Short mmCIF file of N, CA and C in Angstrom, two decimals:
data_model
loop_
_atom_site.label_atom_id
_atom_site.label_comp_id
_atom_site.label_asym_id
_atom_site.label_seq_id
_atom_site.Cartn_x
_atom_site.Cartn_y
_atom_site.Cartn_z
N MET A 13 0.89 -1.08 0.01
CA MET A 13 0.02 -0.13 0.04
C MET A 13 0.90 1.18 -0.05
N SER A 14 0.59 2.16 -0.84
CA SER A 14 1.39 3.32 -0.97
C SER A 14 1.15 4.23 0.08
N ALA A 15 1.92 5.22 0.50
CA ALA A 15 1.88 6.31 1.36
C ALA A 15 0.48 7.07 0.99
N ILE A 16 0.36 7.39 -0.37
CA ILE A 16 -0.74 8.15 -0.74
C ILE A 16 -2.22 7.52 -0.45
N GLN A 17 -2.09 6.07 -0.71
CA GLN A 17 -3.32 5.20 -0.42
C GLN A 17 -3.58 5.23 1.07
N LEU A 18 -2.49 4.86 1.98
CA LEU A 18 -2.60 4.88 3.29
C LEU A 18 -3.24 6.43 3.86
N ALA A 19 -2.73 7.40 3.37
CA ALA A 19 -3.07 8.69 3.66
C ALA A 19 -4.55 9.05 3.55
N ALA A 20 -4.88 8.58 2.21
CA ALA A 20 -6.38 8.68 1.97
C ALA A 20 -7.24 7.93 2.72
N LEU A 21 -6.85 6.61 3.04
CA LEU A 21 -7.76 5.89 4.00
C LEU A 21 -7.80 6.46 5.38
N ALA A 22 -6.76 6.95 5.78
CA ALA A 22 -6.72 7.43 7.11
C ALA A 22 -7.12 8.89 7.29
N ARG A 23 -7.39 9.63 6.00
CA ARG A 23 -7.90 10.83 5.88
C ARG A 23 -6.79 11.87 6.71
N THR A 24 -5.52 11.69 6.58
CA THR A 24 -4.45 12.40 7.19
C THR A 24 -2.96 11.71 6.40
N SER A 25 -2.28 12.61 6.52
CA SER A 25 -0.92 12.24 5.99
C SER A 25 0.08 12.23 7.09
N GLU A 26 -0.46 12.60 8.25
CA GLU A 26 0.43 12.73 9.41
C GLU A 26 0.40 11.28 10.27
N PRO A 27 1.75 10.51 10.07
CA PRO A 27 1.63 9.34 10.69
C PRO A 27 1.22 9.08 12.12
N GLN A 28 1.30 10.10 13.04
CA GLN A 28 0.83 9.92 14.42
C GLN A 28 -0.81 9.91 14.42
N SER A 29 -1.39 10.79 13.73
CA SER A 29 -2.96 10.71 13.48
C SER A 29 -3.28 9.68 12.74
N MET A 30 -2.49 8.88 11.77
CA MET A 30 -3.06 7.79 11.17
C MET A 30 -2.97 6.47 11.98
N LEU A 31 -1.87 6.49 12.81
CA LEU A 31 -1.93 5.48 13.77
C LEU A 31 -3.06 5.37 14.84
N ARG A 32 -3.25 6.60 15.29
CA ARG A 32 -4.30 6.79 16.39
C ARG A 32 -5.63 6.32 15.67
N ARG A 33 -5.98 6.83 14.52
CA ARG A 33 -7.21 6.65 13.81
C ARG A 33 -7.34 5.08 13.52
N PHE A 34 -6.32 4.42 13.04
CA PHE A 34 -6.48 2.92 12.63
C PHE A 34 -6.66 2.29 14.02
N LEU A 35 -6.04 2.64 15.15
CA LEU A 35 -6.17 1.95 16.53
C LEU A 35 -7.64 2.18 16.91
N ALA A 36 -8.27 3.44 16.81
CA ALA A 36 -9.70 3.83 17.23
C ALA A 36 -10.45 3.22 16.47
N LEU A 37 -10.57 2.90 15.02
CA LEU A 37 -11.33 2.00 14.37
C LEU A 37 -11.21 0.71 14.56
N ASP A 38 -10.15 0.31 15.06
CA ASP A 38 -10.07 -1.26 15.72
C ASP A 38 -10.86 -1.37 16.86
N ALA A 39 -10.92 -0.35 17.93
CA ALA A 39 -11.55 -0.34 19.11
C ALA A 39 -12.95 -0.24 18.82
N VAL A 40 -13.36 0.55 17.84
CA VAL A 40 -14.84 0.68 17.61
C VAL A 40 -15.46 -0.63 16.95
N VAL A 41 -14.67 -1.01 15.97
CA VAL A 41 -15.31 -2.33 15.56
C VAL A 41 -15.19 -3.58 16.27
N THR A 42 -14.16 -3.57 17.14
CA THR A 42 -13.95 -4.83 18.03
C THR A 42 -15.25 -4.63 19.07
N GLY A 43 -15.25 -3.29 19.65
CA GLY A 43 -16.31 -2.96 20.68
C GLY A 43 -17.69 -3.27 20.27
N GLY A 44 -18.12 -3.10 18.92
CA GLY A 44 -19.25 -3.20 18.26
C GLY A 44 -19.44 -4.84 18.27
N ASN A 45 -18.54 -5.47 17.81
CA ASN A 45 -18.48 -7.07 17.81
C ASN A 45 -18.88 -7.63 19.28
N ALA A 46 -18.12 -6.89 20.13
CA ALA A 46 -18.19 -7.49 21.72
C ALA A 46 -19.77 -7.13 22.17
N LEU A 47 -20.13 -6.00 22.04
CA LEU A 47 -21.61 -5.71 22.36
C LEU A 47 -22.57 -6.76 21.52
N ALA A 48 -22.73 -7.00 20.32
CA ALA A 48 -23.40 -7.95 19.69
C ALA A 48 -23.43 -9.21 20.34
N TYR A 49 -22.14 -9.68 20.40
CA TYR A 49 -22.05 -10.87 21.08
C TYR A 49 -22.58 -11.10 22.43
N LEU A 50 -22.28 -10.12 23.30
CA LEU A 50 -22.91 -9.89 24.58
C LEU A 50 -24.44 -10.05 24.52
N ALA A 51 -24.96 -9.08 23.84
CA ALA A 51 -26.43 -8.65 23.83
C ALA A 51 -27.31 -9.80 22.97
N PHE A 52 -26.74 -10.46 21.93
CA PHE A 52 -27.30 -11.15 21.09
C PHE A 52 -26.81 -12.63 21.01
N SER A 53 -26.17 -13.02 22.07
CA SER A 53 -25.42 -14.35 21.66
C SER A 53 -26.45 -15.42 21.52
N GLY A 54 -27.65 -15.65 22.00
CA GLY A 54 -28.40 -16.55 21.66
C GLY A 54 -28.88 -16.65 19.97
N PRO A 55 -29.33 -15.41 19.58
CA PRO A 55 -30.06 -15.30 18.33
C PRO A 55 -28.57 -15.40 17.24
N LEU A 56 -27.61 -14.93 17.49
CA LEU A 56 -26.22 -15.08 16.80
C LEU A 56 -25.69 -16.24 16.60
N GLY A 57 -25.77 -16.88 17.82
CA GLY A 57 -25.16 -18.28 17.93
C GLY A 57 -26.07 -19.27 17.16
N ARG A 58 -27.28 -19.05 17.04
CA ARG A 58 -28.19 -20.00 15.93
C ARG A 58 -27.88 -19.59 14.75
N LEU A 59 -27.57 -18.35 14.31
CA LEU A 59 -27.47 -17.88 13.08
C LEU A 59 -26.04 -18.37 12.51
N LEU A 60 -25.21 -18.28 13.33
CA LEU A 60 -23.73 -18.62 12.99
C LEU A 60 -23.38 -20.00 13.19
N GLY A 61 -24.34 -20.81 13.84
CA GLY A 61 -23.88 -22.25 14.26
C GLY A 61 -22.90 -22.42 15.20
N VAL A 62 -22.74 -21.34 16.33
CA VAL A 62 -21.87 -21.35 17.03
C VAL A 62 -22.58 -21.24 18.53
N ASP A 63 -21.99 -22.02 19.56
CA ASP A 63 -22.69 -22.06 20.91
C ASP A 63 -22.65 -20.79 21.55
N ALA A 64 -23.75 -20.46 22.06
CA ALA A 64 -24.08 -19.02 22.66
C ALA A 64 -22.97 -18.78 23.72
N THR A 65 -22.78 -19.70 24.55
CA THR A 65 -21.57 -19.55 25.58
C THR A 65 -20.41 -19.05 25.00
N LEU A 66 -19.99 -19.79 23.97
CA LEU A 66 -18.65 -19.17 23.36
C LEU A 66 -18.83 -17.75 22.79
N LEU A 67 -19.86 -17.32 22.28
CA LEU A 67 -20.02 -16.03 22.07
C LEU A 67 -20.05 -15.05 23.06
N LEU A 68 -20.71 -15.57 24.21
CA LEU A 68 -20.66 -14.66 25.52
C LEU A 68 -19.15 -14.39 26.04
N ALA A 69 -18.48 -15.71 25.93
CA ALA A 69 -16.92 -15.61 26.52
C ALA A 69 -16.27 -14.71 25.52
N LEU A 70 -16.55 -14.74 24.16
CA LEU A 70 -15.76 -14.02 23.21
C LEU A 70 -16.16 -12.34 23.41
N GLY A 71 -17.38 -12.36 23.66
CA GLY A 71 -17.83 -10.77 23.73
C GLY A 71 -17.36 -10.26 25.01
N ALA A 72 -17.09 -11.01 26.19
CA ALA A 72 -16.41 -10.21 27.26
C ALA A 72 -15.11 -10.19 26.84
N PHE A 73 -14.32 -11.07 26.32
CA PHE A 73 -12.91 -10.89 25.85
C PHE A 73 -12.78 -9.72 25.02
N LEU A 74 -13.56 -9.54 23.91
CA LEU A 74 -13.54 -8.53 22.94
C LEU A 74 -13.79 -7.18 23.66
N ALA A 75 -14.64 -7.06 24.51
CA ALA A 75 -14.93 -5.81 25.27
C ALA A 75 -13.79 -5.28 25.97
N LEU A 76 -13.10 -6.19 26.73
CA LEU A 76 -11.76 -5.73 27.39
C LEU A 76 -10.78 -5.39 26.44
N TYR A 77 -10.50 -6.18 25.45
CA TYR A 77 -9.71 -5.90 24.28
C TYR A 77 -9.85 -4.49 23.74
N ALA A 78 -11.06 -4.25 23.04
CA ALA A 78 -11.38 -2.91 22.53
C ALA A 78 -11.18 -1.78 23.70
N ALA A 79 -11.65 -1.94 24.75
CA ALA A 79 -11.25 -0.95 25.84
C ALA A 79 -9.87 -0.71 25.79
N GLY A 80 -8.95 -1.45 25.91
CA GLY A 80 -7.44 -1.38 25.92
C GLY A 80 -7.04 -0.83 24.70
N VAL A 81 -7.40 -1.20 23.55
CA VAL A 81 -6.85 -0.70 22.09
C VAL A 81 -7.51 0.77 22.31
N GLY A 82 -8.80 1.05 22.61
CA GLY A 82 -9.37 2.39 22.86
C GLY A 82 -8.43 3.28 23.73
N LEU A 83 -7.95 2.97 24.75
CA LEU A 83 -7.00 3.52 25.69
C LEU A 83 -5.90 4.00 24.95
N LEU A 84 -5.20 2.76 24.31
CA LEU A 84 -4.00 3.29 23.53
C LEU A 84 -4.22 4.24 22.46
N ALA A 85 -5.39 4.26 21.57
CA ALA A 85 -5.67 5.07 20.66
C ALA A 85 -5.89 6.51 21.14
N ALA A 86 -6.28 6.47 22.45
CA ALA A 86 -6.41 7.94 22.98
C ALA A 86 -5.22 8.67 23.48
N ARG A 87 -4.23 7.91 23.61
CA ARG A 87 -2.86 8.37 24.03
C ARG A 87 -2.35 9.46 22.93
N ARG A 88 -1.82 10.43 23.24
CA ARG A 88 -1.24 11.34 22.21
C ARG A 88 -0.34 10.90 21.35
N GLN A 89 0.70 9.99 21.98
CA GLN A 89 1.57 9.21 21.11
C GLN A 89 1.64 7.96 21.70
N PRO A 90 0.73 6.93 21.02
CA PRO A 90 0.68 5.54 21.56
C PRO A 90 2.05 4.90 21.74
N PRO A 91 2.50 4.27 22.65
CA PRO A 91 3.77 3.91 22.68
C PRO A 91 3.77 2.61 21.69
N ALA A 92 5.06 2.51 21.20
CA ALA A 92 5.33 1.59 20.01
C ALA A 92 5.21 0.04 20.78
N LEU A 93 5.60 -0.18 21.70
CA LEU A 93 5.36 -1.54 22.37
C LEU A 93 3.96 -1.80 22.44
N GLY A 94 3.15 -0.95 23.04
CA GLY A 94 1.62 -1.24 23.02
C GLY A 94 1.14 -1.42 21.62
N VAL A 95 1.55 -0.73 20.64
CA VAL A 95 1.03 -0.88 19.28
C VAL A 95 1.33 -2.16 18.47
N ARG A 96 2.66 -2.52 18.98
CA ARG A 96 3.15 -3.77 18.35
C ARG A 96 2.33 -4.89 19.13
N ALA A 97 2.19 -4.93 20.19
CA ALA A 97 1.22 -5.72 21.03
C ALA A 97 -0.11 -6.07 20.26
N VAL A 98 -0.87 -4.82 20.04
CA VAL A 98 -2.00 -4.90 19.28
C VAL A 98 -1.85 -5.60 17.92
N VAL A 99 -0.82 -5.22 17.23
CA VAL A 99 -0.74 -5.77 15.97
C VAL A 99 -0.56 -7.34 15.92
N GLU A 100 0.38 -7.84 16.78
CA GLU A 100 0.51 -9.08 17.14
C GLU A 100 -0.86 -9.89 17.48
N ALA A 101 -1.44 -9.21 18.74
CA ALA A 101 -2.66 -9.89 18.79
C ALA A 101 -3.63 -10.02 17.83
N ASN A 102 -3.72 -8.89 16.99
CA ASN A 102 -4.63 -9.02 15.69
C ASN A 102 -4.32 -10.19 14.84
N LEU A 103 -3.01 -10.29 14.61
CA LEU A 103 -2.62 -11.31 13.62
C LEU A 103 -2.70 -12.61 14.23
N ALA A 104 -2.74 -12.73 15.62
CA ALA A 104 -2.88 -14.06 16.34
C ALA A 104 -4.23 -14.53 16.34
N TRP A 105 -5.18 -13.46 16.42
CA TRP A 105 -6.77 -13.67 16.31
C TRP A 105 -7.02 -14.14 15.09
N ALA A 106 -6.53 -13.45 14.11
CA ALA A 106 -6.90 -13.99 12.51
C ALA A 106 -6.52 -15.24 12.32
N ALA A 107 -5.25 -15.52 12.65
CA ALA A 107 -4.78 -16.97 12.60
C ALA A 107 -5.54 -18.00 13.47
N VAL A 108 -5.73 -17.52 14.54
CA VAL A 108 -6.40 -18.68 15.48
C VAL A 108 -8.11 -18.84 14.88
N SER A 109 -8.51 -17.79 14.36
CA SER A 109 -10.04 -17.86 13.73
C SER A 109 -9.94 -19.01 12.83
N LEU A 110 -9.00 -18.71 11.71
CA LEU A 110 -8.94 -19.51 10.58
C LEU A 110 -8.56 -21.11 11.17
N VAL A 111 -7.81 -21.38 11.99
CA VAL A 111 -7.40 -22.47 12.60
C VAL A 111 -8.60 -23.23 13.12
N ALA A 112 -9.24 -22.44 14.05
CA ALA A 112 -10.45 -22.80 14.75
C ALA A 112 -11.54 -23.27 13.64
N LEU A 113 -11.63 -22.63 12.64
CA LEU A 113 -12.75 -22.91 11.58
C LEU A 113 -12.20 -24.17 11.15
N ALA A 114 -11.17 -24.50 10.68
CA ALA A 114 -10.80 -25.78 10.01
C ALA A 114 -10.47 -26.84 11.02
N LEU A 115 -10.18 -26.84 12.23
CA LEU A 115 -10.05 -27.78 13.09
C LEU A 115 -11.10 -27.96 14.22
N TRP A 116 -11.78 -26.98 14.53
CA TRP A 116 -12.57 -27.04 15.65
C TRP A 116 -13.90 -26.73 15.45
N LEU A 117 -14.22 -25.44 14.93
CA LEU A 117 -15.70 -24.78 14.92
C LEU A 117 -16.21 -25.97 13.56
N THR A 118 -17.84 -26.14 13.91
CA THR A 118 -18.52 -26.36 12.75
C THR A 118 -19.72 -25.69 12.49
N PRO A 119 -19.56 -24.34 12.18
CA PRO A 119 -20.57 -23.13 12.08
C PRO A 119 -21.38 -23.81 10.81
N SER A 120 -22.42 -22.77 10.76
CA SER A 120 -23.31 -22.81 9.51
C SER A 120 -22.50 -22.20 8.38
N THR A 121 -23.11 -22.03 7.31
CA THR A 121 -22.47 -21.37 6.20
C THR A 121 -22.27 -19.81 6.44
N PRO A 122 -23.48 -19.26 7.19
CA PRO A 122 -23.17 -17.72 7.47
C PRO A 122 -22.08 -17.67 8.49
N GLY A 123 -21.80 -18.69 9.56
CA GLY A 123 -21.08 -18.53 10.48
C GLY A 123 -19.47 -18.75 9.89
N ALA A 124 -19.41 -19.72 8.90
CA ALA A 124 -17.98 -19.97 8.21
C ALA A 124 -17.69 -18.75 7.61
N VAL A 125 -18.65 -18.08 6.79
CA VAL A 125 -18.39 -16.72 5.97
C VAL A 125 -17.96 -15.67 7.13
N TRP A 126 -18.66 -15.55 8.24
CA TRP A 126 -18.56 -14.56 9.18
C TRP A 126 -16.96 -14.75 9.66
N THR A 127 -16.61 -15.91 10.06
CA THR A 127 -15.33 -16.33 10.51
C THR A 127 -14.21 -15.82 9.65
N VAL A 128 -14.35 -16.06 8.51
CA VAL A 128 -13.43 -15.83 7.55
C VAL A 128 -13.28 -14.28 7.22
N LEU A 129 -14.42 -13.63 7.17
CA LEU A 129 -14.49 -12.12 6.88
C LEU A 129 -13.95 -11.28 8.30
N GLN A 130 -14.39 -11.56 9.38
CA GLN A 130 -13.72 -11.12 10.48
C GLN A 130 -12.31 -11.17 10.75
N ALA A 131 -11.89 -12.37 10.36
CA ALA A 131 -10.28 -12.65 10.34
C ALA A 131 -9.56 -11.83 9.40
N LEU A 132 -10.17 -11.69 8.21
CA LEU A 132 -9.42 -10.68 7.36
C LEU A 132 -9.55 -9.15 7.76
N VAL A 133 -10.70 -8.87 8.29
CA VAL A 133 -10.74 -7.54 8.88
C VAL A 133 -9.74 -7.31 9.91
N VAL A 134 -9.70 -8.13 10.69
CA VAL A 134 -8.45 -8.00 12.05
C VAL A 134 -7.35 -8.02 11.25
N ALA A 135 -6.94 -8.67 10.43
CA ALA A 135 -5.53 -8.87 9.89
C ALA A 135 -5.42 -7.62 9.24
N GLY A 136 -6.26 -7.06 8.44
CA GLY A 136 -6.38 -5.72 7.94
C GLY A 136 -5.92 -4.54 8.83
N PHE A 137 -6.48 -4.71 9.93
CA PHE A 137 -6.31 -3.66 10.94
C PHE A 137 -4.55 -3.95 11.33
N ALA A 138 -4.38 -5.03 11.59
CA ALA A 138 -2.79 -5.28 11.91
C ALA A 138 -1.88 -4.68 10.87
N ILE A 139 -2.10 -5.01 9.69
CA ILE A 139 -1.44 -4.38 8.65
C ILE A 139 -1.29 -2.78 8.56
N LEU A 140 -2.56 -2.43 8.72
CA LEU A 140 -2.64 -0.75 8.58
C LEU A 140 -1.97 -0.27 9.84
N GLN A 141 -1.86 -0.77 11.04
CA GLN A 141 -1.44 -0.33 12.24
C GLN A 141 0.05 -0.60 12.13
N HIS A 142 0.63 -1.57 11.45
CA HIS A 142 1.99 -1.81 11.47
C HIS A 142 2.55 -0.67 10.48
N ILE A 143 1.92 -0.51 9.49
CA ILE A 143 2.54 0.39 8.44
C ILE A 143 2.43 1.79 8.92
N ALA A 144 1.36 2.18 9.78
CA ALA A 144 1.32 3.61 10.40
C ALA A 144 2.33 3.71 11.38
N LEU A 145 2.59 2.75 12.14
CA LEU A 145 3.76 2.75 13.23
C LEU A 145 5.00 2.81 12.50
N LYS A 146 5.22 2.05 11.51
CA LYS A 146 6.58 2.23 10.85
C LYS A 146 6.56 3.58 10.20
N ALA A 147 5.66 4.21 9.47
CA ALA A 147 5.74 5.64 9.12
C ALA A 147 6.00 6.54 10.15
N ARG A 148 5.50 6.43 11.40
CA ARG A 148 5.93 7.30 12.50
C ARG A 148 7.16 7.00 13.15
N GLN A 149 7.80 5.93 13.06
CA GLN A 149 9.15 5.84 13.39
C GLN A 149 9.97 6.31 12.17
N ASP A 150 9.70 6.20 11.04
CA ASP A 150 10.52 6.83 9.93
C ASP A 150 10.68 8.24 9.95
N MET A 151 9.44 8.86 10.40
CA MET A 151 9.35 10.34 10.42
C MET A 151 10.18 10.88 11.68
N SER A 152 10.40 10.04 12.79
CA SER A 152 11.11 10.45 13.97
C SER A 152 12.54 10.14 13.70
N SER A 153 13.14 9.35 12.87
CA SER A 153 14.41 9.12 12.68
C SER A 153 15.13 9.87 11.65
#
């Protein structure tokens, strides 16, 4: 992804703002998923072919994770170590989602599609956050 494309996506060319925006977007999307899993675990579980208890547990975990990413995004200059932890956690989430789909979960068709799509979105957040962190570090050196 070129710097121009990244800047257009973030609606800023300033690496610090880019990074904070990608972290904030991650927190909002993750928090939305958390709330949906917590509030609608039964109906979503039936639609996705996944146990409602699993969705409740995932919802609770995602709520805490979203809060942590949101706090990181709210920092004037998010620490590189924290950002790298988010990038690595997002990549791990994407990988574990796909492995779980292949080896453990037996979801409905919408559930399988949802699992792949959310893994791709989370991996996309990781890539955008990594690129923005690298751009910020390049600007400061």
